[in-house]
Amino acid sequence: MTLHVITHSLGEHLLASLRDQSTAPGEFRRLARSLTAILVTEATRALPLKEIDVQTPLEVTVSRVLLETVVLVPVLRAGLSMLDIALELIPGATVGYVGMQRDESTAIAHSYYCKLPPLRGCRVLLLDPMLATGGSAIAAIDQLVDAGADNIALLCVVAAPQGVARLNEVYPDVAIFTASLDRDLNAKSYIMPGLGDFGDRLYGTV
Ligand code: PRP
Ligand code: URA
């Protein structure tokens, strides 16, 4: 397993405000977008490249562009907050959607939606801001693998040790990029210290 905990001063600064319970939904969405830009930049740092000829205003030069198609897959709902900026950074990406909902009492995730573009041979970036028990990410990855994905990375804002360990057990080849590896889960499977319910904080639901 590869766990990348991003060390970035601006990332830490943004995460501090995301954690702050007084941050209102509009600001929360803006911060999530900015932090996602850092996660996407890190997760794409070493993607394979191919050479192409580019005509500048002065001459032809050899340049390098992404070799593989990138597929962005936000996990509904909270992962939607990460999609727009990821698409701005990688406008050639295709997009799939996976809907997952945790049962509030058992924390077990069930899938309610799945629509995916071709995945085989592509670099799939799964976007879900919270990796808690790992149930949602694993159920989402099950669907990606069934649909042919063979190269998947998970981008999350905050990860819990339990979710990282479980994901590593089930899918050791999936790299995790996160802004923070937090301390623990509480009795209701919320990440501690975490930032609360990401979807509720994004959209003002309770
Ligand atoms: C949250 C979050 C993850 C999941 C993480 O979604 O966005 O998908 O919980 O928890 P897990 O690792 O224990 O599965 P939630 O089910 O609350 O749905 P929402 O995005 O619609 O709010
Ligand atoms: N989902 C969230 O939104 N927050 C948590 O802490 C755990 C799961």
Tab-separated table of C-alpha atoms and ligand atoms in Angstrom, residues 75-80 100-104 107-110 112 127-138 160 163 166 185 188-191 197-200 202-203 205, ligand 1:
chain	number	residue	atom	x	y	z
A	75	VAL	CA	-18.432	9.476	-4.425
A	76	LEU	CA	-21.826	11.177	-3.960
A	77	ARG	CA	-22.548	13.339	-2.179
A	78	ALA	CA	-19.477	14.739	-0.487
A	79	GLY	CA	-17.071	13.841	-3.301
A	80	LEU	CA	-18.921	16.266	-5.589
A	100	MET	CA	-22.843	5.746	-1.453
A	101	GLN	CA	-24.735	6.334	1.766
A	102	ARG	CA	-23.639	5.202	5.237
A	103	ASP	CA	-26.384	3.915	7.500
A	104	GLU	CA	-26.317	6.325	10.460
A	107	ALA	CA	-22.012	2.991	9.473
A	108	ILE	CA	-22.406	0.362	6.755
A	109	ALA	CA	-22.387	1.893	3.270
A	110	HIS	CA	-24.847	0.938	0.569
A	112	TYR	CA	-27.536	3.752	-4.663
A	127	LEU	CA	-12.727	11.445	-4.956
A	128	ASP	CA	-14.175	11.062	-1.457
A	129	PRO	CA	-13.194	13.547	1.253
A	130	MET	CA	-13.624	11.177	4.224
A	131	LEU	CA	-12.037	7.731	4.673
A	132	ALA	CA	-13.509	6.585	8.009
A	133	THR	CA	-14.224	2.845	8.356
A	134	GLY	CA	-13.297	2.407	4.692
A	135	GLY	CA	-16.662	0.808	3.872
A	136	SER	CA	-17.723	3.442	1.319
A	137	ALA	CA	-14.356	3.519	-0.453
A	138	ILE	CA	-14.163	-0.283	-0.649
A	160	ALA	CA	-8.694	7.434	9.806
A	163	GLY	CA	-10.012	3.021	7.044
A	166	ARG	CA	-9.016	-1.903	5.915
A	185	LEU	CA	-12.808	6.810	14.974
A	188	LYS	CA	-20.350	6.389	15.825
A	189	SER	CA	-17.511	5.840	13.325
A	190	TYR	CA	-16.800	9.555	12.895
A	191	ILE	CA	-13.184	10.539	12.348
A	197	ASP	CA	-20.061	15.203	8.613
A	198	PHE	CA	-18.499	16.503	5.404
A	199	GLY	CA	-21.703	16.289	3.324
A	200	ASP	CA	-23.758	18.109	5.961
A	202	LEU	CA	-20.982	21.288	2.527
A	203	TYR	CA	-24.687	21.617	1.983
A	205	THR	CA	-28.047	19.568	5.985
B	1	PRP	C1	-19.412	10.045	4.109
B	1	PRP	C2	-18.163	10.350	3.301
B	1	PRP	C3	-17.733	8.998	2.818
B	1	PRP	C4	-18.153	8.099	3.957
B	1	PRP	C5	-16.946	7.679	4.732
B	1	PRP	O1	-20.523	9.874	3.275
B	1	PRP	O2	-18.385	11.271	2.275
B	1	PRP	O3	-18.336	8.604	1.608
B	1	PRP	O4	-19.048	8.851	4.781
B	1	PRP	O5	-17.265	6.775	5.742
B	1	PRP	P1	-16.780	5.253	5.732
B	1	PRP	O6	-15.335	5.260	5.389
B	1	PRP	O7	-17.056	4.807	7.133
B	1	PRP	O8	-17.622	4.511	4.745
B	1	PRP	P2	-22.020	9.703	3.782
B	1	PRP	O9	-22.428	8.266	3.779
B	1	PRP	O10	-22.192	10.446	5.063
B	1	PRP	O11	-22.864	10.347	2.623
B	1	PRP	P3	-22.942	11.848	2.051
B	1	PRP	O12	-21.669	12.073	1.279
B	1	PRP	O13	-24.147	11.780	1.174
B	1	PRP	O14	-23.088	12.799	3.200
